Amino acid sequence: MGYKVVVVGATGNVGREMLNILAERQFPVDEIAALASRRSLGTEVSFGDKTLTTQDLDQFDFTGWDMALFAIGSDATKKYAPIAAKAGCVVIDNSSLYRYDADVPLIVPEVNPQAVHGYSKKNIIANPNCSTAQMVVALKPLHDRAKIKRVVVSTYQSVSGSGKEAMDELWNQTKGMYVPGQEVEPTVYPKQIAFNVIPHIDVFLDDGQTKEEWKMVAETKKIVDPAIKLTATCVRVPVFVGHAEAINIEFEDFLDEDEARDILREAPGILVVDKREPGGYITPVDCVGDYATFISRIRQDSTIDNGLNLWCVSDNLRKGAALNAVQIAELLGREVLKKG
Ligand SMILES: NC(=O)c1ccc[n+]([C@@H]2O[C@H](COP(=O)([O-])OP(=O)(O)OC[C@H]3O[C@@H](n4cnc5c(N)ncnc54)[C@H](OP(=O)(O)O)[C@@H]3O)[C@@H](O)[C@H]2O)c1
């Protein structure tokens, strides 16, 4: 016996990946529904070798469905997630709406699987921001060994993190550079993204950091340890898929780079690719379609007593969103619903 699963936002970047990953991992599905807005009514989406016809979220009755994987923006989530949850369907949400709610667990299954039992207060589980998800997979095993005091992270985030329209904007601007008359004004981003980098993701907060940067701080504290101090600079780069992060970590205890490499090699969800030679590291282009969080460039930071630097790359649509959500669904099935 399997589960009745709903994918909400099935026509989007994350929703399509959710369907792919549910099929790839042979999630025990008895019945599956693909939902999006009325605009997409009847649009066909793939689920393994099957084709699903998209239904209108607004008209859908969640009664009798086990879990709903949501990948729509926060505004629509605010309207529809409580309806699904109230109907008894557990919501696994990709938006930022519930991540900081004390009654909603925020889960990365490799890091804090035990938090799944907190789902029942609201019947909702939150999925973290893409840049947080891959980073905490790397931080947790190192924290368990040497206790992290402070993290300084700079991100290099692909445009797919802003949805399908942003991918079109990069593509059209890039083409416009070569085809006379095809130049495209920025609409998704405040400045040109093709052949450029933009040090601004999400809105600015009063203290000068952006909300994306704040999310990395708040989510790391909720998922790993509230004692960890973290400061981030989040940057959008002209890459279609795959986020990269340069991470500097200061520990309480000394951790040798070779031991850190061994710890990361053994850690769940991580693949270490760290040869000190040209090409001996992973780039965003290499990680697309993969499940792993890749770690390269592990090295001592000799400017502080207990410091390490590393380079962390993952497919933001997978570990950063859809894969993590499906892993949460697997965890929920295994630990709580126990049907599959
Ligand atoms: N991309 C990432 O790396 C990433 C990572 C973590 C979290 N997230 C979050 O995941 C969510 C989806 O992101 P995305 O990148 O997949 O966006 P996207 O490609 O723009 O897709 C948005 C999806 O939401 C649907 N939708 C929008 N408004 C709706 C409404 N009122 N009713 C029903 N469906 C509606 C769209 O349906 P139509 O096609 O019918 O418009 C589409 O299926 C966002 O909350 C985002 O913040 C994304």
Short mmCIF file of C-alpha atoms and ligand atoms in Angstrom, two decimals:
data_model
loop_
_atom_site.label_atom_id
_atom_site.label_comp_id
_atom_site.label_asym_id
_atom_site.label_seq_id
_atom_site.Cartn_x
_atom_site.Cartn_y
_atom_site.Cartn_z
CA MET A 1 0.00 0.00 0.00
CA GLY A 2 1.33 3.43 -0.95
CA TYR A 3 0.42 7.07 -0.57
CA LYS A 4 -1.95 9.50 -2.24
CA VAL A 5 0.36 12.40 -3.14
CA VAL A 6 -0.39 15.87 -4.48
CA VAL A 7 2.23 18.06 -6.19
CA VAL A 8 1.19 21.72 -6.01
CA GLY A 9 2.96 23.99 -8.51
CA ALA A 10 3.53 21.04 -10.86
CA THR A 11 4.22 23.28 -13.90
CA GLY A 12 7.04 25.18 -12.16
CA ASN A 13 10.77 24.50 -11.91
CA VAL A 14 10.54 22.87 -8.49
CA GLY A 15 7.22 21.09 -9.07
CA ARG A 16 8.48 19.39 -12.24
CA GLU A 17 11.60 18.23 -10.40
CA MET A 18 9.43 16.91 -7.56
CA LEU A 19 7.54 14.72 -10.04
CA ASN A 20 10.81 13.55 -11.61
CA ILE A 21 12.35 12.69 -8.24
CA LEU A 22 9.25 10.94 -6.86
CA ALA A 23 9.38 8.72 -9.97
CA GLU A 24 13.19 8.24 -9.93
CA ARG A 25 13.21 7.21 -6.27
CA GLN A 26 10.16 4.99 -6.75
CA PHE A 27 8.30 6.71 -3.96
CA PRO A 28 5.38 4.42 -3.07
CA VAL A 29 2.57 6.30 -4.82
CA ASP A 30 -0.93 4.86 -5.09
CA GLU A 31 -2.37 7.97 -6.70
CA ILE A 32 -0.83 11.27 -7.73
CA ALA A 33 -2.35 14.64 -8.64
CA ALA A 34 -0.55 17.54 -10.36
CA LEU A 35 -1.94 20.99 -9.51
CA ALA A 36 -1.16 24.50 -10.67
CA SER A 37 -3.07 27.71 -11.26
CA ARG A 38 -6.13 27.95 -13.49
CA ARG A 39 -3.82 29.35 -16.21
CA SER A 40 -2.27 25.88 -16.58
CA LEU A 41 -5.48 23.84 -16.48
CA GLY A 42 -4.94 20.85 -18.78
CA THR A 43 -1.17 21.34 -19.18
CA GLU A 44 0.60 17.98 -19.37
CA VAL A 45 3.51 17.18 -17.06
CA SER A 46 5.64 14.01 -16.85
CA PHE A 47 5.69 11.58 -13.97
CA GLY A 48 8.18 8.85 -14.91
CA ASP A 49 6.82 7.32 -18.10
CA LYS A 50 3.30 8.59 -17.36
CA THR A 51 1.76 11.92 -18.36
CA LEU A 52 -0.38 13.80 -15.83
CA THR A 53 -2.89 16.50 -16.71
CA THR A 54 -2.64 19.53 -14.47
CA GLN A 55 -5.69 20.39 -12.37
CA ASP A 56 -6.76 23.74 -10.88
CA LEU A 57 -5.55 24.08 -7.27
CA ASP A 58 -8.48 26.35 -6.47
CA GLN A 59 -10.99 23.58 -7.26
CA PHE A 60 -9.11 20.68 -5.64
CA ASP A 61 -10.42 18.77 -2.62
CA PHE A 62 -7.51 17.55 -0.43
CA THR A 63 -9.72 15.23 1.65
CA GLY A 64 -8.35 11.68 1.65
CA TRP A 65 -4.92 12.67 0.27
CA ASP A 66 -1.91 11.77 2.48
CA MET A 67 0.61 14.47 1.61
CA ALA A 68 0.92 17.55 -0.57
CA LEU A 69 4.29 18.83 -1.78
CA PHE A 70 3.82 22.58 -2.29
CA ALA A 71 6.07 24.60 -4.64
CA ILE A 72 4.19 27.83 -5.23
CA GLY A 73 4.98 31.32 -3.91
CA SER A 74 4.30 32.38 -0.31
CA ASP A 75 1.11 34.33 -1.13
CA ALA A 76 -0.64 31.38 -2.76
CA THR A 77 0.75 29.04 -0.07
CA LYS A 78 -0.81 31.25 2.62
CA LYS A 79 -4.21 30.70 1.03
CA TYR A 80 -4.02 27.01 0.12
CA ALA A 81 -1.66 25.24 2.58
CA PRO A 82 -4.03 25.67 5.57
CA ILE A 83 -6.89 24.27 3.46
CA ALA A 84 -4.88 21.14 2.62
CA ALA A 85 -3.62 20.76 6.20
CA LYS A 86 -7.12 21.15 7.63
CA ALA A 87 -8.36 18.44 5.27
CA GLY A 88 -5.86 16.04 6.92
CA CYS A 89 -3.26 16.14 4.14
CA VAL A 90 0.28 16.82 5.46
CA VAL A 91 1.81 19.80 3.65
CA ILE A 92 5.53 19.82 2.80
CA ASP A 93 6.11 23.42 1.79
CA ASN A 94 8.92 24.94 -0.28
CA SER A 95 8.04 28.59 0.24
CA SER A 96 9.51 30.64 3.09
CA LEU A 97 6.08 31.20 4.70
CA TYR A 98 6.27 28.67 7.55
CA ARG A 99 10.03 28.21 7.95
CA TYR A 100 10.37 30.43 11.02
CA ASP A 101 7.10 29.32 12.68
CA ALA A 102 7.92 27.61 16.01
CA ASP A 103 5.04 25.18 15.40
CA VAL A 104 6.38 24.03 12.03
CA PRO A 105 9.47 21.81 11.75
CA LEU A 106 12.12 22.93 9.23
CA ILE A 107 13.85 19.79 8.02
CA VAL A 108 16.91 18.64 6.13
CA PRO A 109 16.69 14.86 6.56
CA GLU A 110 20.47 14.32 6.78
CA VAL A 111 20.67 16.90 9.59
CA ASN A 112 17.57 16.96 11.82
CA PRO A 113 15.29 14.02 10.88
CA GLN A 114 13.99 13.81 14.46
CA ALA A 115 12.16 17.11 13.94
CA VAL A 116 9.59 15.34 11.72
CA HIS A 117 7.52 14.42 14.77
CA GLY A 118 6.68 18.10 15.27
CA TYR A 119 4.60 18.13 12.06
CA SER A 120 1.32 17.46 13.83
CA LYS A 121 0.87 20.90 15.44
CA LYS A 122 -0.10 22.40 12.07
CA ASN A 123 0.09 19.40 9.75
CA ILE A 124 2.81 21.34 7.92
CA ILE A 125 6.55 20.76 7.43
CA ALA A 126 8.81 23.42 5.90
CA ASN A 127 11.61 22.91 3.43
CA PRO A 128 14.55 25.32 3.80
CA ASN A 129 15.89 27.89 1.38
CA CYS A 130 18.05 26.36 -1.36
CA SER A 131 21.27 28.02 -0.21
CA THR A 132 20.72 26.85 3.38
CA ALA A 133 19.88 23.24 2.50
CA GLN A 134 23.18 22.41 0.80
CA MET A 135 25.25 24.34 3.35
CA VAL A 136 23.83 22.64 6.46
CA VAL A 137 24.42 19.18 4.97
CA ALA A 138 28.12 20.11 5.00
CA LEU A 139 28.14 21.98 8.33
CA LYS A 140 26.42 19.34 10.48
CA PRO A 141 29.06 16.56 10.47
CA LEU A 142 31.83 19.11 11.05
CA HIS A 143 29.83 20.74 13.87
CA ASP A 144 29.37 17.33 15.52
CA ARG A 145 33.16 16.87 15.58
CA ALA A 146 34.58 20.33 16.38
CA LYS A 147 31.63 22.65 17.27
CA ILE A 148 31.19 25.54 14.88
CA LYS A 149 31.47 29.04 16.37
CA ARG A 150 31.08 31.21 13.27
CA VAL A 151 30.49 30.87 9.54
CA VAL A 152 31.19 33.41 6.78
CA VAL A 153 29.53 32.37 3.52
CA SER A 154 29.38 33.93 0.06
CA THR A 155 26.94 32.41 -2.40
CA TYR A 156 26.93 32.18 -6.19
CA GLN A 157 23.27 31.39 -6.91
CA SER A 158 21.83 30.34 -10.25
CA VAL A 159 18.81 32.01 -11.85
CA SER A 160 16.60 28.91 -11.59
CA GLY A 161 16.37 29.80 -7.89
CA SER A 162 14.09 32.68 -8.97
CA GLY A 163 11.72 30.52 -11.02
CA LYS A 164 11.16 29.80 -14.67
CA GLU A 165 10.73 33.46 -15.74
CA ALA A 166 14.24 34.25 -14.49
CA MET A 167 15.69 31.44 -16.60
CA ASP A 168 13.97 32.95 -19.65
CA GLU A 169 15.38 36.37 -18.74
CA LEU A 170 18.97 35.07 -18.66
CA TRP A 171 18.44 33.18 -21.92
CA ASN A 172 16.85 36.15 -23.73
CA GLN A 173 19.44 38.66 -22.49
CA THR A 174 22.26 36.33 -23.52
CA LYS A 175 20.77 35.87 -27.01
CA GLY A 176 20.18 39.62 -27.20
CA MET A 177 23.92 40.25 -26.89
CA TYR A 178 24.47 38.45 -30.20
CA VAL A 179 21.31 39.04 -32.22
CA PRO A 180 20.82 42.74 -33.14
CA GLY A 181 17.42 44.07 -32.08
CA GLN A 182 16.80 41.27 -29.54
CA GLU A 183 18.03 43.17 -26.50
CA VAL A 184 15.78 42.56 -23.47
CA GLU A 185 15.23 44.96 -20.56
CA PRO A 186 15.52 43.38 -17.08
CA THR A 187 12.12 42.54 -15.54
CA VAL A 188 12.78 39.76 -13.01
CA TYR A 189 16.10 41.20 -11.78
CA PRO A 190 16.90 44.87 -11.02
CA LYS A 191 19.96 44.81 -13.30
CA GLN A 192 21.19 42.88 -16.33
CA ILE A 193 21.97 39.28 -15.29
CA ALA A 194 23.65 38.03 -18.49
CA PHE A 195 27.45 38.48 -18.27
CA ASN A 196 27.02 40.09 -14.85
CA VAL A 197 26.63 39.26 -11.14
CA ILE A 198 24.07 40.88 -8.80
CA PRO A 199 24.80 41.16 -5.04
CA HIS A 200 21.13 41.26 -4.12
CA ILE A 201 18.66 38.37 -3.59
CA ASP A 202 15.20 38.99 -2.07
CA VAL A 203 14.32 42.29 -0.36
CA PHE A 204 16.60 44.55 1.68
CA LEU A 205 16.12 44.59 5.48
CA ASP A 206 16.63 47.59 7.78
CA ASP A 207 20.16 46.54 8.81
CA GLY A 208 21.39 46.39 5.20
CA GLN A 209 21.40 42.63 4.75
CA THR A 210 19.00 41.04 2.29
CA LYS A 211 16.24 38.65 3.30
CA GLU A 212 18.07 35.79 1.52
CA GLU A 213 21.10 36.45 3.74
CA TRP A 214 18.91 36.63 6.84
CA LYS A 215 17.25 33.33 5.87
CA MET A 216 20.62 31.56 5.86
CA VAL A 217 21.26 32.82 9.40
CA ALA A 218 17.81 32.02 10.83
CA GLU A 219 17.48 28.64 9.13
CA THR A 220 20.96 27.43 10.13
CA LYS A 221 20.12 28.26 13.74
CA LYS A 222 16.79 26.41 13.55
CA ILE A 223 18.12 23.34 11.74
CA VAL A 224 21.64 22.88 13.18
CA ASP A 225 22.28 24.92 16.34
CA PRO A 226 21.04 28.31 17.59
CA ALA A 227 24.54 29.02 18.94
CA ILE A 228 26.14 29.19 15.47
CA LYS A 229 26.94 32.75 14.34
CA LEU A 230 26.68 33.21 10.59
CA THR A 231 27.08 36.07 8.16
CA ALA A 232 26.25 35.75 4.46
CA THR A 233 26.56 37.63 1.18
CA CYS A 234 24.18 36.23 -1.42
CA VAL A 235 24.92 36.87 -5.08
CA ARG A 236 22.97 35.96 -8.24
CA VAL A 237 25.18 34.74 -11.08
CA PRO A 238 24.43 34.01 -14.76
CA VAL A 239 24.21 30.23 -14.32
CA PHE A 240 20.98 28.36 -15.15
CA VAL A 241 21.07 25.61 -12.48
CA GLY A 242 23.37 24.90 -9.52
CA HIS A 243 24.29 27.03 -6.53
CA ALA A 244 27.88 27.37 -5.30
CA GLU A 245 29.05 28.65 -1.92
CA ALA A 246 32.45 29.66 -0.55
CA ILE A 247 32.24 28.80 3.15
CA ASN A 248 34.66 29.87 5.88
CA ILE A 249 34.15 28.10 9.22
CA GLU A 250 35.62 28.88 12.64
CA PHE A 251 35.45 26.02 15.16
CA GLU A 252 35.76 25.76 18.96
CA ASP A 253 38.26 22.90 18.54
CA PHE A 254 41.03 22.39 16.04
CA LEU A 255 40.01 20.36 12.99
CA ASP A 256 42.69 19.29 10.56
CA GLU A 257 41.80 19.59 6.85
CA ASP A 258 42.51 15.87 6.24
CA GLU A 259 40.23 14.82 9.07
CA ALA A 260 37.54 17.23 7.80
CA ARG A 261 37.85 15.63 4.34
CA ASP A 262 37.44 12.15 5.87
CA ILE A 263 34.42 13.25 7.93
CA LEU A 264 32.75 14.77 4.87
CA ARG A 265 33.50 11.65 2.78
CA GLU A 266 31.54 9.57 5.31
CA ALA A 267 28.69 12.06 5.75
CA PRO A 268 25.23 11.36 4.27
CA GLY A 269 24.32 13.30 1.14
CA ILE A 270 27.88 14.49 0.46
CA LEU A 271 30.39 13.67 -2.26
CA VAL A 272 33.91 15.03 -1.83
CA VAL A 273 35.73 15.93 -5.05
CA ASP A 274 38.92 17.64 -3.93
CA LYS A 275 41.99 17.20 -6.08
CA ARG A 276 44.44 20.07 -5.92
CA GLU A 277 44.86 20.31 -9.68
CA PRO A 278 43.11 22.13 -12.54
CA GLY A 279 39.54 20.82 -12.77
CA GLY A 280 39.85 18.80 -9.56
CA TYR A 281 36.73 20.43 -8.05
CA ILE A 282 33.02 20.61 -8.83
CA THR A 283 31.33 23.55 -10.57
CA PRO A 284 27.57 24.22 -10.88
CA VAL A 285 27.49 22.80 -14.42
CA ASP A 286 28.84 19.47 -13.08
CA CYS A 287 26.19 19.08 -10.38
CA VAL A 288 23.01 19.43 -12.46
CA GLY A 289 20.63 16.50 -12.10
CA ASP A 290 22.58 15.01 -9.19
CA TYR A 291 21.33 14.37 -5.66
CA ALA A 292 24.62 15.05 -3.87
CA THR A 293 26.02 18.13 -2.23
CA PHE A 294 29.57 18.31 -3.57
CA ILE A 295 32.44 19.59 -1.45
CA SER A 296 35.75 20.73 -2.95
CA ARG A 297 38.68 23.00 -2.01
CA ILE A 298 38.82 21.86 1.65
CA ARG A 299 41.72 23.71 3.25
CA GLN A 300 42.92 25.17 6.52
CA ASP A 301 42.32 28.88 7.13
CA SER A 302 45.64 29.82 8.73
CA THR A 303 44.47 33.36 9.66
CA ILE A 304 42.58 32.00 12.68
CA ASP A 305 43.29 29.22 15.21
CA ASN A 306 40.58 26.75 14.22
CA GLY A 307 39.47 27.63 10.71
CA LEU A 308 38.61 25.82 7.50
CA ASN A 309 37.55 26.93 4.02
CA LEU A 310 35.50 24.87 1.61
CA TRP A 311 33.57 25.12 -1.65
CA CYS A 312 30.06 23.65 -1.68
CA VAL A 313 28.01 23.02 -4.85
CA SER A 314 24.59 21.46 -5.36
CA ASP A 315 21.66 21.40 -7.78
CA ASN A 316 19.37 24.03 -6.23
CA LEU A 317 16.25 22.54 -7.81
CA ARG A 318 17.12 19.15 -6.30
CA LYS A 319 18.82 19.29 -2.85
CA GLY A 320 17.83 22.95 -2.61
CA ALA A 321 14.15 22.23 -3.14
CA ALA A 322 12.55 19.17 -4.77
CA LEU A 323 14.90 16.42 -3.55
CA ASN A 324 14.82 17.69 0.03
CA ALA A 325 11.01 17.82 -0.11
CA VAL A 326 10.82 14.24 -1.41
CA GLN A 327 13.31 13.11 1.27
CA ILE A 328 10.99 14.72 3.85
CA ALA A 329 8.06 12.83 2.30
CA GLU A 330 10.07 9.59 2.60
CA LEU A 331 10.91 10.41 6.23
CA LEU A 332 7.29 11.23 7.03
CA GLY A 333 6.19 7.96 5.46
CA ARG A 334 8.87 5.93 7.24
CA GLU A 335 8.58 7.49 10.71
CA VAL A 336 4.97 8.65 10.97
CA LEU A 337 2.41 7.55 8.37
CA LYS A 338 3.99 4.07 7.89
CA LYS A 339 2.00 2.98 4.85
CA GLY A 340 4.57 2.29 2.13
N1 LIG B 1 13.81 27.34 -7.45
C1 LIG B 1 14.45 27.07 -6.31
O1 LIG B 1 15.67 26.82 -6.28
C2 LIG B 1 13.69 27.06 -5.05
C3 LIG B 1 14.34 26.58 -3.92
C4 LIG B 1 13.66 26.55 -2.71
C5 LIG B 1 12.37 27.00 -2.67
N2 LIG B 1 11.74 27.47 -3.79
C6 LIG B 1 10.36 27.92 -3.65
O2 LIG B 1 9.49 27.03 -4.36
C7 LIG B 1 8.37 27.75 -4.87
C8 LIG B 1 8.25 27.52 -6.37
O3 LIG B 1 9.43 27.98 -7.02
P1 LIG B 1 9.71 27.67 -8.57
O4 LIG B 1 11.12 28.04 -8.77
O5 LIG B 1 9.26 26.31 -8.95
O6 LIG B 1 8.74 28.76 -9.27
P2 LIG B 1 8.15 28.76 -10.77
O7 LIG B 1 9.02 27.99 -11.68
O8 LIG B 1 7.88 30.18 -11.08
O9 LIG B 1 6.75 27.97 -10.64
C9 LIG B 1 5.70 28.46 -9.85
C10 LIG B 1 4.61 27.41 -9.76
O10 LIG B 1 3.60 27.88 -8.86
C11 LIG B 1 2.33 27.86 -9.52
N3 LIG B 1 1.49 28.94 -9.00
C12 LIG B 1 1.82 30.24 -8.86
N4 LIG B 1 0.75 30.93 -8.34
C13 LIG B 1 -0.23 30.03 -8.17
C14 LIG B 1 -1.57 30.10 -7.68
N5 LIG B 1 -2.11 31.26 -7.26
N6 LIG B 1 -2.32 28.97 -7.64
C15 LIG B 1 -1.79 27.80 -8.06
N7 LIG B 1 -0.53 27.65 -8.54
C16 LIG B 1 0.23 28.76 -8.58
C17 LIG B 1 2.66 28.03 -10.98
O11 LIG B 1 1.59 27.60 -11.76
P3 LIG B 1 1.31 28.23 -13.21
O12 LIG B 1 2.32 27.59 -14.14
O13 LIG B 1 -0.09 27.80 -13.48
O14 LIG B 1 1.49 29.71 -13.09
C18 LIG B 1 3.91 27.15 -11.09
O15 LIG B 1 3.50 25.79 -11.14
C19 LIG B 1 8.60 29.22 -4.45
O16 LIG B 1 7.95 29.45 -3.23
C20 LIG B 1 10.10 29.29 -4.25
O17 LIG B 1 10.46 30.30 -3.35
C21 LIG B 1 12.37 27.49 -4.97
#
